[in-house]
CSV table of C-alpha atoms and ligand atoms in Angstrom, one decimal:
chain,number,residue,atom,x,y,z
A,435,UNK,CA,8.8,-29.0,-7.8
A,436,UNK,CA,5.9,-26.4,-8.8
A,437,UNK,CA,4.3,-24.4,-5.8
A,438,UNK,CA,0.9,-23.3,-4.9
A,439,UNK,CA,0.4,-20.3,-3.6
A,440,UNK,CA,-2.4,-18.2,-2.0
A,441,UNK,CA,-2.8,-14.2,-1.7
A,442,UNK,CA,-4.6,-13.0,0.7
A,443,UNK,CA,-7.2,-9.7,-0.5
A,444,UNK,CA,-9.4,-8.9,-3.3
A,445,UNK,CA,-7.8,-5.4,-4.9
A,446,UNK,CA,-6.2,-4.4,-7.7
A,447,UNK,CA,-2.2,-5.3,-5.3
A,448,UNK,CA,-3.6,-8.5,-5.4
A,449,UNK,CA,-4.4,-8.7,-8.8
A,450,UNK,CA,-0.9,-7.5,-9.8
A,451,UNK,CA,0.5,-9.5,-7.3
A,452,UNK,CA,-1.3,-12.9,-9.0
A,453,UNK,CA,-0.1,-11.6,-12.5
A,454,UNK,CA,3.1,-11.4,-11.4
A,455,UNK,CA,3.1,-14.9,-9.8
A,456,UNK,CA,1.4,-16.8,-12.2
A,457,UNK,CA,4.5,-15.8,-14.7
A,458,UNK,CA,6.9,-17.7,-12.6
A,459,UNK,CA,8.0,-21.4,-13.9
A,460,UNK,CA,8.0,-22.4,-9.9
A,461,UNK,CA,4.5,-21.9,-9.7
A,462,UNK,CA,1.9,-23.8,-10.9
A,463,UNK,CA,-1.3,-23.1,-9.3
A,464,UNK,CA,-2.4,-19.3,-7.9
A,465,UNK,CA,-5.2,-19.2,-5.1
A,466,UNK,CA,-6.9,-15.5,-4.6
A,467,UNK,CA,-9.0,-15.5,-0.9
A,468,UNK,CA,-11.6,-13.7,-2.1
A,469,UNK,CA,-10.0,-12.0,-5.4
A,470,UNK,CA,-12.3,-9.9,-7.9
A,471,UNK,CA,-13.3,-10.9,-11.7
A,472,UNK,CA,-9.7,-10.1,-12.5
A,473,UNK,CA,-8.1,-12.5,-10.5
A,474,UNK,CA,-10.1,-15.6,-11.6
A,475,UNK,CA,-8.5,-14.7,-15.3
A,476,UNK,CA,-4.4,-15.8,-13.1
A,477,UNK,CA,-5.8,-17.9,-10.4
A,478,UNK,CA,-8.7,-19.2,-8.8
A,479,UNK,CA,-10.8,-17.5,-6.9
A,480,UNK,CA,-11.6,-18.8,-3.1
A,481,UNK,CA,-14.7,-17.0,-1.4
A,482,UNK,CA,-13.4,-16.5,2.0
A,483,UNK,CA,-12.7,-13.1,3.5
A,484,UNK,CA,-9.5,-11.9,4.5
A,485,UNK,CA,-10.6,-11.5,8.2
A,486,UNK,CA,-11.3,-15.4,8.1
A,487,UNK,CA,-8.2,-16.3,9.4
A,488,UNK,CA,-9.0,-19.9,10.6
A,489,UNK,CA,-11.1,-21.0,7.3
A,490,UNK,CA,-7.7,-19.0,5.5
A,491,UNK,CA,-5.6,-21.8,7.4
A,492,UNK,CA,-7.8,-24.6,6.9
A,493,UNK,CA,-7.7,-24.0,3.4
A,494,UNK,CA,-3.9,-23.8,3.1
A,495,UNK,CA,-3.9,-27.0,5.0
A,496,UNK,CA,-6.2,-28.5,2.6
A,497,UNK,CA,-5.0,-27.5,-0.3
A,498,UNK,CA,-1.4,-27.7,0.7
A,499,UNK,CA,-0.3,-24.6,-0.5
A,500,UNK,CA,3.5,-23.7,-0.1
A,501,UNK,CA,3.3,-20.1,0.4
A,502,UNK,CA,0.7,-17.3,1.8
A,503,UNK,CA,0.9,-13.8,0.6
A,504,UNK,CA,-0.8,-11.4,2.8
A,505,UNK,CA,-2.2,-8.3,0.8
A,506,UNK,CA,-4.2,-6.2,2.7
A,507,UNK,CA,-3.3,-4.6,6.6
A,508,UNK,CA,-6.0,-5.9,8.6
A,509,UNK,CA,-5.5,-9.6,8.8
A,510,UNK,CA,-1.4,-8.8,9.3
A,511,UNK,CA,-2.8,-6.4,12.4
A,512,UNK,CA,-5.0,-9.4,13.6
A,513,UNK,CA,-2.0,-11.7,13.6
A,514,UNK,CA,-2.6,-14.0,10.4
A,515,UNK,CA,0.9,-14.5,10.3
A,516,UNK,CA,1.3,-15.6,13.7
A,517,UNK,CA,-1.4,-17.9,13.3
A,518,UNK,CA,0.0,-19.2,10.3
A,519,UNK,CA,3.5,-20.0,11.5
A,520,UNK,CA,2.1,-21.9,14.2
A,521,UNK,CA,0.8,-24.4,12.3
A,522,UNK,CA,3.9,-24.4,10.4
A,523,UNK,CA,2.8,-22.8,7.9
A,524,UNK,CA,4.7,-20.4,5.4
A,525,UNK,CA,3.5,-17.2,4.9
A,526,UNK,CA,4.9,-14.0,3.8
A,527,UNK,CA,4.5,-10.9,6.0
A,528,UNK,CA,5.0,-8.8,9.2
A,529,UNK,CA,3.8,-11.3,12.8
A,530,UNK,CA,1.3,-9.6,14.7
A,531,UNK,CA,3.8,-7.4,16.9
A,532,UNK,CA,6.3,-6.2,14.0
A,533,UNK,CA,3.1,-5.5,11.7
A,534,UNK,CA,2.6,-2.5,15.1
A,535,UNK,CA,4.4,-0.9,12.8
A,536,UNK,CA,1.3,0.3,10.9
A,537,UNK,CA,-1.4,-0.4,13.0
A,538,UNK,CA,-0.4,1.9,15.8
A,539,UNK,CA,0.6,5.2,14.9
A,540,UNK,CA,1.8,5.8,18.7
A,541,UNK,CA,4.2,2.5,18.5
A,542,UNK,CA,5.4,4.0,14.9
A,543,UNK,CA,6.3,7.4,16.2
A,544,UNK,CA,7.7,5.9,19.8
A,545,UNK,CA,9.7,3.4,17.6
A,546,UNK,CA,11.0,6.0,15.4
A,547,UNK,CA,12.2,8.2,18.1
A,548,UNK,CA,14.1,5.2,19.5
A,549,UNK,CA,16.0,4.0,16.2
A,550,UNK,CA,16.7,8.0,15.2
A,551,UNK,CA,14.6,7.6,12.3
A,552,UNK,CA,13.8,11.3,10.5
A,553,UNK,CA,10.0,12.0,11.4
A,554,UNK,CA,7.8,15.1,12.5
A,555,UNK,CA,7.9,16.0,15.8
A,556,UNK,CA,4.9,14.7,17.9
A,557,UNK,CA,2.7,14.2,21.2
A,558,UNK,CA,0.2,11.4,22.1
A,559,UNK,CA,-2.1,11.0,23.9
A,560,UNK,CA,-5.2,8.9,25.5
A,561,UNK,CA,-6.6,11.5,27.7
A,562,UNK,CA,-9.1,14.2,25.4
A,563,UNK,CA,-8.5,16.9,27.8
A,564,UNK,CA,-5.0,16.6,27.8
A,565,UNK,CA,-5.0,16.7,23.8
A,566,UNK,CA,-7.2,19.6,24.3
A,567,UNK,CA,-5.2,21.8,26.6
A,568,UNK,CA,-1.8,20.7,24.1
A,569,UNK,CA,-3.8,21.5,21.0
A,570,UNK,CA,-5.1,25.0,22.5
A,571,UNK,CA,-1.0,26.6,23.6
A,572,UNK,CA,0.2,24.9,20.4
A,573,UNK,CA,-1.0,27.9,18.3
A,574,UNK,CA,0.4,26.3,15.1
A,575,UNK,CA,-0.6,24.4,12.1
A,576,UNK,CA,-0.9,20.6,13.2
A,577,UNK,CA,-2.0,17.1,12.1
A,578,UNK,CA,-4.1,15.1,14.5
A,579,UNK,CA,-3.9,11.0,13.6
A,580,UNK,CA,-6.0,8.2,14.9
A,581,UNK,CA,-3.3,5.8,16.4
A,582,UNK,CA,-5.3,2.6,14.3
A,583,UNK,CA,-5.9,1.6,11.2
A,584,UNK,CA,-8.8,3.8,9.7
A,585,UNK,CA,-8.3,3.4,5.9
A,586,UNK,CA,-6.5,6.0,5.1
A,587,UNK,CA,-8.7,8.4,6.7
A,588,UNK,CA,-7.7,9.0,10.6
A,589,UNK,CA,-5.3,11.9,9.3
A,590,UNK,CA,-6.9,15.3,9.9
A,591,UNK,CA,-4.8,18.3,8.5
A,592,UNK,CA,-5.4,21.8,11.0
A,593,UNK,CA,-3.9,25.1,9.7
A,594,UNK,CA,-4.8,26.8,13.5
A,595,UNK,CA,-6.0,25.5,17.2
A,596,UNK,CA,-9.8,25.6,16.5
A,597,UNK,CA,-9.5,22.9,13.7
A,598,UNK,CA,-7.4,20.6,15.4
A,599,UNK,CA,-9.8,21.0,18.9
A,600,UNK,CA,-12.8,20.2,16.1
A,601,UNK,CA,-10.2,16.8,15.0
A,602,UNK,CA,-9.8,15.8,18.4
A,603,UNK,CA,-13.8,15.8,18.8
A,604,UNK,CA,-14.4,13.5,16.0
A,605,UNK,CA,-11.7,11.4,16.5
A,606,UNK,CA,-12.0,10.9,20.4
A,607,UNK,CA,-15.3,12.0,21.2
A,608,UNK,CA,-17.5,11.2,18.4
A,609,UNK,CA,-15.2,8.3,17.2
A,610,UNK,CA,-16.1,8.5,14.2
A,611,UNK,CA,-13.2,5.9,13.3
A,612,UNK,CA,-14.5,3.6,16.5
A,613,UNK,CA,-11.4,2.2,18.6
A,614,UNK,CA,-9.0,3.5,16.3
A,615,UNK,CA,-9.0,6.7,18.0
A,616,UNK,CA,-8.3,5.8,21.5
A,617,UNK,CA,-5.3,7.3,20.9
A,618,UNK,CA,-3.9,10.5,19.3
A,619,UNK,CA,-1.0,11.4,17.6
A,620,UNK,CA,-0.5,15.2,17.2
A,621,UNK,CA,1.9,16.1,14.7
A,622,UNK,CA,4.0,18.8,13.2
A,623,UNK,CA,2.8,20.0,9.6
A,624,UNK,CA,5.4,19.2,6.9
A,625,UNK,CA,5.7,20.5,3.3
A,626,UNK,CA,7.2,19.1,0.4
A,627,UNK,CA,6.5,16.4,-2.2
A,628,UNK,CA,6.0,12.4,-0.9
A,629,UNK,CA,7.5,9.6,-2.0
A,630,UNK,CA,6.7,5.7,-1.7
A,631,UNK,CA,9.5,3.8,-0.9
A,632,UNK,CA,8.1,-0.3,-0.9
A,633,UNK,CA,11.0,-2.6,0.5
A,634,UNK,CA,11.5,-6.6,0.4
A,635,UNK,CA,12.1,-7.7,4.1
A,636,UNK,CA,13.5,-11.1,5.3
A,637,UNK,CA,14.1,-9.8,8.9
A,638,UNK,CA,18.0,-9.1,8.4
A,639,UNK,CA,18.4,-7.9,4.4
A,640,UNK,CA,15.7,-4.8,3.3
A,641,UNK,CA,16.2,-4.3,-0.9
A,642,UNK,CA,14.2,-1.0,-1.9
A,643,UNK,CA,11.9,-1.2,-5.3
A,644,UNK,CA,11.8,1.4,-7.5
A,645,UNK,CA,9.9,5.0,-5.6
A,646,UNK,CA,6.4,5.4,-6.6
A,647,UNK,CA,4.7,8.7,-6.3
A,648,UNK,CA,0.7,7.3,-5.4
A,649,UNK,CA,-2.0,10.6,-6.1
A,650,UNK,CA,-4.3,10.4,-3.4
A,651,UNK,CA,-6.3,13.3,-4.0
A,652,UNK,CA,-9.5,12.3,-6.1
A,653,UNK,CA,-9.1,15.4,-8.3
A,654,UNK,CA,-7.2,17.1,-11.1
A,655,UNK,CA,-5.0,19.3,-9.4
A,656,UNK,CA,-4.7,17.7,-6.2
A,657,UNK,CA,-8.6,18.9,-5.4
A,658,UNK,CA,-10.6,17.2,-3.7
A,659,UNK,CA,-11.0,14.2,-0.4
A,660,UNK,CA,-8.2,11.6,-0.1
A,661,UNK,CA,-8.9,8.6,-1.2
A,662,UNK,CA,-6.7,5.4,-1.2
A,663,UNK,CA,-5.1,6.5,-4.1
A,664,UNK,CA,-6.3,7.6,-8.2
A,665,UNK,CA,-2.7,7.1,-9.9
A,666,UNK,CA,0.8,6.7,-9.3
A,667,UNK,CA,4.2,5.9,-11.6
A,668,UNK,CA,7.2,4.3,-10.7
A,669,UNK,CA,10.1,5.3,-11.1
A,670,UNK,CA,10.0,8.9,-9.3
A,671,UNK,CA,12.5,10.9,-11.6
A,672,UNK,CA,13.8,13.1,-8.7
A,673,UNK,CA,14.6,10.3,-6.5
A,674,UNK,CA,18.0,9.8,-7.2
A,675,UNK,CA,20.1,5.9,-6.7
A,676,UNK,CA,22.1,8.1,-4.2
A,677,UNK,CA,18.8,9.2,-2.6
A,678,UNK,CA,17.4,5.4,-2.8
A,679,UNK,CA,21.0,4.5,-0.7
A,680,UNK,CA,20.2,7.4,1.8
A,681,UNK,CA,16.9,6.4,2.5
A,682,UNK,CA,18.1,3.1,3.1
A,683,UNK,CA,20.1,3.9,5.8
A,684,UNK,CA,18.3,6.4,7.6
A,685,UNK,CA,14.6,4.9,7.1
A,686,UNK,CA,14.6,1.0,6.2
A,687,UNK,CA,17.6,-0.7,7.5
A,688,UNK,CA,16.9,0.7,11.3
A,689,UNK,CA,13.6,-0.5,10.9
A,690,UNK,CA,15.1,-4.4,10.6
A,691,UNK,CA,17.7,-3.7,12.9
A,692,UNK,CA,15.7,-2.2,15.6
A,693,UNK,CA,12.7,-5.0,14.7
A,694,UNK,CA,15.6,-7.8,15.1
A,695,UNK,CA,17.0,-6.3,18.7
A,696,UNK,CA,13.4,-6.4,19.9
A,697,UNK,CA,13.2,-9.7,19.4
A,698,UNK,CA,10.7,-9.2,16.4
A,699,UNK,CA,12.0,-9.6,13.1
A,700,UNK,CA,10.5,-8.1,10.4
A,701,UNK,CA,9.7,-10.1,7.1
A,702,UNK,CA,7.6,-8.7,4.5
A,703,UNK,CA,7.2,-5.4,2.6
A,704,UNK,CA,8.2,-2.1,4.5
A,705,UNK,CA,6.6,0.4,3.0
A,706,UNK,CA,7.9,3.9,3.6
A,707,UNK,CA,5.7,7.1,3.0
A,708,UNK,CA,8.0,9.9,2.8
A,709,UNK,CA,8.6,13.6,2.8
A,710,UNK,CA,11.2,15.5,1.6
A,711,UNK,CA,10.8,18.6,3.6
A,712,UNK,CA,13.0,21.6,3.0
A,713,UNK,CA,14.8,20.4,6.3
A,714,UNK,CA,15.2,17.1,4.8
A,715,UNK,CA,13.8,13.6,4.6
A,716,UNK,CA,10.7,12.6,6.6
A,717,UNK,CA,8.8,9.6,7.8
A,718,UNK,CA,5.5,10.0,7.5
A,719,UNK,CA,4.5,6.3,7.9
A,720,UNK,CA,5.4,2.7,8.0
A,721,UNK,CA,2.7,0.8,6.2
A,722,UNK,CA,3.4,-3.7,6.8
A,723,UNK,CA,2.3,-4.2,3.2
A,724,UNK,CA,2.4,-3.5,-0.5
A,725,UNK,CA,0.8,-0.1,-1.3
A,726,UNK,CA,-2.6,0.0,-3.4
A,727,UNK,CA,-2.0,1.7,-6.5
A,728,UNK,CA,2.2,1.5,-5.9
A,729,UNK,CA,1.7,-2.3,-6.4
A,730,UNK,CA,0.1,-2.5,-10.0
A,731,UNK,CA,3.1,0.2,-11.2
A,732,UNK,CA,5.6,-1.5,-9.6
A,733,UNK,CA,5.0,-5.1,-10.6
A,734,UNK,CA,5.0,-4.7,-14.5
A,735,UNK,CA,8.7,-3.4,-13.9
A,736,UNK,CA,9.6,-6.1,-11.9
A,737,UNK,CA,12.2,-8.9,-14.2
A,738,UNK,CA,12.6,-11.3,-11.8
A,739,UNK,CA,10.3,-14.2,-10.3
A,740,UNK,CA,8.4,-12.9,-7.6
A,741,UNK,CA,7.9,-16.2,-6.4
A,742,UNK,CA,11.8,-16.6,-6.0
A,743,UNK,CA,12.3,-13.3,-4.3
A,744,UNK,CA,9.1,-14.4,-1.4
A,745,UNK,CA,10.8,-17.9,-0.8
A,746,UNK,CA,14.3,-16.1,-0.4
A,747,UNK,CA,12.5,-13.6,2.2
A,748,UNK,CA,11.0,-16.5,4.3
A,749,UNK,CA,14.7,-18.3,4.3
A,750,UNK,CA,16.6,-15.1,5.4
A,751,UNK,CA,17.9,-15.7,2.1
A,752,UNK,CA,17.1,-12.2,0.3
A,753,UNK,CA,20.4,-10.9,-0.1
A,754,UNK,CA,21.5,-14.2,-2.5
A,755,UNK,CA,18.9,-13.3,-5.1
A,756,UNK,CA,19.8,-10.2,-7.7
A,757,UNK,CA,16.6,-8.2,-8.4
A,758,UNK,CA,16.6,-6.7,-11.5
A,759,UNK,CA,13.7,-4.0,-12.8
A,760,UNK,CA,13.3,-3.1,-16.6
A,761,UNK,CA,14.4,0.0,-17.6
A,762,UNK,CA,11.8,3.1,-18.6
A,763,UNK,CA,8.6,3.6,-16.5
A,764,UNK,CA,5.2,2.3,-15.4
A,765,UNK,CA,2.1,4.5,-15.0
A,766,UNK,CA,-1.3,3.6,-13.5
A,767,UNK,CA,-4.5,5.4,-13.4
A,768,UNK,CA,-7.5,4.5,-11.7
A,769,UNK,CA,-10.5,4.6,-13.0
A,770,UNK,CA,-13.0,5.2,-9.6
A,771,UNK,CA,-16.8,4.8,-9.7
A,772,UNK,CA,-19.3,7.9,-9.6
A,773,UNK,CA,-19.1,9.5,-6.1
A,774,UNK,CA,-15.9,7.4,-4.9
A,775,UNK,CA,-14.2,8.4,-2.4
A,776,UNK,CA,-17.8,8.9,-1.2
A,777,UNK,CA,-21.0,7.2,-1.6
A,778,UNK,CA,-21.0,5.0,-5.0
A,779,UNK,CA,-23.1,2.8,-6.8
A,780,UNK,CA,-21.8,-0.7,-7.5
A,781,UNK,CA,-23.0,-3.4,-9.9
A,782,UNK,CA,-22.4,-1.1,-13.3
A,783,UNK,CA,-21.6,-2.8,-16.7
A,784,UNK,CA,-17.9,-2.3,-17.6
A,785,UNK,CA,-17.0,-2.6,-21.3
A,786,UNK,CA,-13.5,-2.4,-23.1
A,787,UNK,CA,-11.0,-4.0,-20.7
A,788,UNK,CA,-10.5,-6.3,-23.3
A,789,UNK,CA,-9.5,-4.0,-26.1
A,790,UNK,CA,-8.0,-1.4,-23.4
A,791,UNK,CA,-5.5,-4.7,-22.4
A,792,UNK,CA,-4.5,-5.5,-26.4
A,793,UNK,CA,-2.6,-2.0,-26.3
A,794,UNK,CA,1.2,-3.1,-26.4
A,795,UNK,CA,2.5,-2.8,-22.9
A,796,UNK,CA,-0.8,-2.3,-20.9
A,797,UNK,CA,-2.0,-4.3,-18.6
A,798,UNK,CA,-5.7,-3.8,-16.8
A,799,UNK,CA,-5.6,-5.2,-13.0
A,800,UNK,CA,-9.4,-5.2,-11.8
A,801,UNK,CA,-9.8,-3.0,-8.0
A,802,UNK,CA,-13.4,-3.9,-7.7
A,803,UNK,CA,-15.1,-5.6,-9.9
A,804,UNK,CA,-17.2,-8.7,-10.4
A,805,UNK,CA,-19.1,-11.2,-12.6
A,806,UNK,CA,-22.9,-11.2,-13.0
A,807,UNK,CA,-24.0,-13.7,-15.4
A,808,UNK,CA,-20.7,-13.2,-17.5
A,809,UNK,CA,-21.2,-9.5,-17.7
A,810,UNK,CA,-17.9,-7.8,-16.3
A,811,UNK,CA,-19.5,-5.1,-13.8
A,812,UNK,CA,-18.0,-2.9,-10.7
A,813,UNK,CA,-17.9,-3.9,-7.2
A,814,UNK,CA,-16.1,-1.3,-5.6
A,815,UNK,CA,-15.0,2.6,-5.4
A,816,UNK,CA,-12.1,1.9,-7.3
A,817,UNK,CA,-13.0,-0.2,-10.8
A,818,UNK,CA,-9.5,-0.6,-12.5
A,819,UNK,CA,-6.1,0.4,-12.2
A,820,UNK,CA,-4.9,0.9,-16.2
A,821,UNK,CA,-0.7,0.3,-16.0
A,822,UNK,CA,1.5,0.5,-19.1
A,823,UNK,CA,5.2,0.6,-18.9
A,824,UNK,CA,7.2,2.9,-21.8
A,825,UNK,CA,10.8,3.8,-22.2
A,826,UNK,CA,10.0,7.0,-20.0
A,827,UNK,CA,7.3,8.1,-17.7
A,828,UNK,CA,5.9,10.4,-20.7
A,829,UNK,CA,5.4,7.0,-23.2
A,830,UNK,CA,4.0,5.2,-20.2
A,831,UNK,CA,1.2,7.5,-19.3
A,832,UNK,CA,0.2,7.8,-23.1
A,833,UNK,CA,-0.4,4.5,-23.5
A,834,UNK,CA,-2.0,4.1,-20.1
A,835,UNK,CA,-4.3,7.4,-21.1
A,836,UNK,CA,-4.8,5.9,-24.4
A,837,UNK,CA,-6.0,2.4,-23.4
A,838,UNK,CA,-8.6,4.2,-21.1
A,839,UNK,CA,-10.5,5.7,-24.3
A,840,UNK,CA,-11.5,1.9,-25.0
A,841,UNK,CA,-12.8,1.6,-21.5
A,842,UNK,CA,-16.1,2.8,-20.2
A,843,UNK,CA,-18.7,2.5,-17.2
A,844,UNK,CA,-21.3,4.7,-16.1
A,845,UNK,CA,-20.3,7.4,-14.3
A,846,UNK,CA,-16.4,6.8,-14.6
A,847,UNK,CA,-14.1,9.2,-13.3
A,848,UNK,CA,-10.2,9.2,-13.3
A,849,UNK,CA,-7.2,12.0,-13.3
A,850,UNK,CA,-6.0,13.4,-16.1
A,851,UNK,CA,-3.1,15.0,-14.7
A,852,UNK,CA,-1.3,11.6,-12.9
A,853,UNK,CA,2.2,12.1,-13.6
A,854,UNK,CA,2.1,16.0,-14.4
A,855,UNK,CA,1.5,16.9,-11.2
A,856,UNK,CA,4.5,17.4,-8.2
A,857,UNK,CA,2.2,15.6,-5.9
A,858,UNK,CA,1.4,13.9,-2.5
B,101,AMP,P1,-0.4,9.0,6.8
B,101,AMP,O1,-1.6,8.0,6.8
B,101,AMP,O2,0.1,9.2,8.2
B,101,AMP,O3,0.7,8.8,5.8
B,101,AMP,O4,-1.0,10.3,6.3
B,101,AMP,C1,-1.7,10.4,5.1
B,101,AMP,C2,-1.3,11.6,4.3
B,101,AMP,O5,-1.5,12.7,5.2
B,101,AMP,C3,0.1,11.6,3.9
B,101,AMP,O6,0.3,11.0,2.7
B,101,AMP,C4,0.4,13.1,3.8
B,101,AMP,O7,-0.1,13.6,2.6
B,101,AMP,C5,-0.4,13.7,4.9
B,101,AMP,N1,0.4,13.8,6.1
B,101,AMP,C6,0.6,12.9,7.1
B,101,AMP,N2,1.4,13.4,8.1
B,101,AMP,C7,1.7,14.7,7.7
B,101,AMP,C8,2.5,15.7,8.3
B,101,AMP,N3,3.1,15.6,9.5
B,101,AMP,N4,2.6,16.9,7.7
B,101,AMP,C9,1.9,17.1,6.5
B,101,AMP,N5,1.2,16.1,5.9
B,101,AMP,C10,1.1,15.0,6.5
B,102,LIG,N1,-1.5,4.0,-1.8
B,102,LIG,C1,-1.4,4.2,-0.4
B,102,LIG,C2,-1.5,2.9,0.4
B,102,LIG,O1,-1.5,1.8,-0.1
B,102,LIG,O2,-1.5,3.0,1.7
C-alpha cells in the first residue's frame, strides 16, 4: 500500500520535512496545511491554517490520509493531537498534556526537578510582587521567562536586580507577550556553548539525531536580537557518541519514563536545548517538535525513510527500525528579509533558487515565501534556509555559501560566520 500524508505548518521544517517524505517508496501523495511556494514543488498545498484544527480533521477524514505530522508548537499546545486520536485518527506528536512540556515553562522546570533532570536552578511565580521582592534580595545575574509559548521571545537575560524588576514589568504588567506571562520562571544565568539535541519518541524508545548547533542571534558575531534562528549544522563536532549516550540518560529517556508513569506517554520529537556549563550539562528547554533551522540540516543527513521511522513511532515500534545518517555534515544558512527579526517587508521578488539548488549537494527549503502570478517572492522574515551536506562541516558550509551567490532579493541579509562561530 502507498500512504498519504499531511504536515501540519508552512516553514522551512515543513518544507524539509515534505522533501524528506516525498522520497519514500511508501508514500505516494504529500499534503502541506498551509505550506509556502516550496512545498507545492513535494506536495500539495492545502490553504488551511495550522490553528484550524476541526477543518485540519475534516480534511484528513476526506482525504483519507494515513498519517498527520504536526510541525509547528501551537496546534500540539491546543491539543491537535488529542483531537485527532479521537477520531481515530493517526497522527504523529506530543497529546495536549505531554506537549506541557514546551508550552509551560513552570510544568518544564517542576517536571525536571521531579525526574532529576540537570537544569538551572529556579523560582516561579504568579504573584508580581512576590517576583518583585525575590528579584530585589537575589542580587545576581538572572533570566526571567514567560511560562507560555511567546516565539522564542519570553526569555529576558538580567546581568543585576534592576533589569530583571524592568523584565518582570513587561512580562507581568505590561504583558507584552499577553497570557503567556501569567507566570514567571526566574532562573539562574548559565554560560557555555548550546547544543540541540532532536529525539524520535514512540512513548517507550527515544533515538537521538545527530546535535545541531541552531545561531539565533541575527548578526555576525553573535550581535544582535534573537530571532528563531539564521543558521545551524549538524553534526556538532564536540559532541562526542559518548556525550550523545550521556545525554540520553540524563535528559531524554527520563523524559519518556517520567511521561509514561504519569500516565502521558510521549510520542513525537523531544527536542532538547542544552548547555554545557562548566558544572556540566544543562536543560535549558524541552521543545514538543522539530526545531526550525535544526530540521532542514538534519533531514538531508537522514538515510532512512522518514515515513517508516513516524509509523514505527505511532506503533511503539521505534526500537525495530535501524536509523542510519550519512557520514560528513550538513550546513544551513538563512537568508532573512530586511529588518527581520523586526519589522520586514514581504512580497519581494526572489531570483536564483533555481540555480542556487543545481549546486551538487544543495538543497533550497523555502521559510516564507510565496507565488504571485508565477513570480517566486517572500512572505515572511525568514525567505530560505540554503542546506548542503559535504564530507565535513568545512565542504558543507562552502557549498551552502557558494549557492547563496546565485540567490538574491532586495534587501537580503544572512550570517557569514554560521559554523565559525562557538555559539548559542
Ligand atoms: P529558552 O527558550 O528557554 O531556550 O531560551 C532561549 C535562549 O535563551 C537559549 O537558547 C539560551 O541562549 C538563553 N537562555 C535560556 N535560559 C538560560 C539560562 N538559564 N542561562 C543562560 N542563558 C539562557
Ligand atoms: N531553532 C530553535 C527552535 O526551533 O526552537
Amino acid at each position: 500500500m502507498r500512504y498519504t500524508v499531511l504536515i501540519v505548518g508552512s516553514g522551512g521544517r515543513e518544507h524539509a520535512l515534505a522533501w524528506s517524505l516525498a522520497r519514500s517508496p511508501q508514500v505516494d501523495k504529500v499534503f502541506i496545511a498551509p505550506g509556502n511556494a516550496g512545498t507545492q514543488a513535494v506536495g500539495t498545498n492545502v490553504a488551511i491554517s495550522v490553528e484550524d484544527i476541526p477543518a485540519l480533521l475534516n480534511f484528513a477524514q476526506e482525504k483519507e490520509v494515513n498519517l498527520t505530522i504536526v510541525g509547528p508548537e501551537a496546534p500540539l499546545a491546543a491539543g491537535i493531537v488529542d483531537a485527532f486520536q479521537a477520531w481515530g485518527l493517526r497522527v504523529f506528536g506530543p497529546t495536549q498534556a505531554a506537549a506541557q512540556l514546551e508550552s509551560s515553562k513552570a510544568f518544564a522546570k517542576s517536571f525536571m526537578v521531579e525526574q532529576g533532570i540537570p537544569t538551572a536552578a529556579y523560582a516561579a511565580f504568579t504573584d508580581y510582587e512576590e517576583a518583585m521582592e525575590y528579584v530585589t534580595e537575589l542580587k545576581r545575574p538572572c533570566v526571567v521567562k514567560a511560562d507560555g509559548l511567546a516565539a522564542g521571545k519570553g526569555v529576558i537575560m538580567c546581568d543585576n536586580s534592576e533589569q530583571a524588576q524592568a523584565a518582570l514589568k513587561v512580562i507581568m504588567q505590561d504583558r507584552v507577550f499577553g497570557e503567556s506571562g501569567n507566570t514567571v520562571v526566574i532562573e539562574e544565568l548559565l554560560t557555555g556553548p548550546e547544543v540541540s539535541i532532536l529525539a524520535f519518541c514512540d512513548g517507550k524508545t527515544v533515538v537521538p539525531m545527530p546535535p545541531a548547533r541552531d545561531h539565533k542571534r541575527a548578526f555576525d558575531g553573535d550581535a544582535g536580537p534573537n530571532t528563531g534562528g539564521m543558521g545551524v549544522y549538524a553534526p556538532a563536532p564536540d559532541i562526542s557518541s559518548d556525550f550523545i549516550d550521556e545525554i540520553r540518560r540524563l535528559v531524554l529517556q527520563p523524559v519518556i519514563t517520567g511521561m509514561a508513569r504519569r500516565g502521558t506517554p510521549y510520542v513525537g520529537i523531544l527536542y532538547a536545548g542544552l548547555m554545557l556549563t562548566p558544572d556540566g550539562l544543562r536543560v535549558l528547554e524541552y521543545n514538543c517538535r522539530f526545531g526550525d533551522p535544526e530540521t532542514e540540516a538534519i533531514m538531508p543527513l537522514l538515510e532512512s525513510d522518514l515515513f517508516e521511522i513516524f509509523m514505527a513511532c505511532t506503533e511503539q515500534q521505534l526500537a525495530k527500525v535501524n536509523i542510519r545518517w550519512r557520514p560528513g555534515a550538513c550546513a544551513t544558512v538563512i537568508l532573512a528579509a530586511p529588518g527581520y527579526p523586526e519589522a520586514y517587508p514581504k512580497g519581494l521578488p526572489i531570483t536564483g533558487v533555481d540555480e542556487a539548488n543545481s549546486h551538487d549537494e544543495v538543497v533550497v527549503f523555502h521559510a516564507g515565501t510565496a507565488r504571485n502570478k508565477g513570480q517566486l517572492v517572500s512572505s515572511g522574515g525568514r525567505v530560505l534556509a540554503v542546506s548542503a551536506t559535504g564530507g565535513d562541516l568545512d565542504a558543507a558550509l562552502r557549498r551552502a555559501y557558494g549557492a547563496i551567490e546565485d540567490i538574491h532579493f532586495d534587501g537580503m541579509h544572512y550570517r557569514r560566520d554560521i559554523g565559525k562561530i562557538q555559539t548559542g
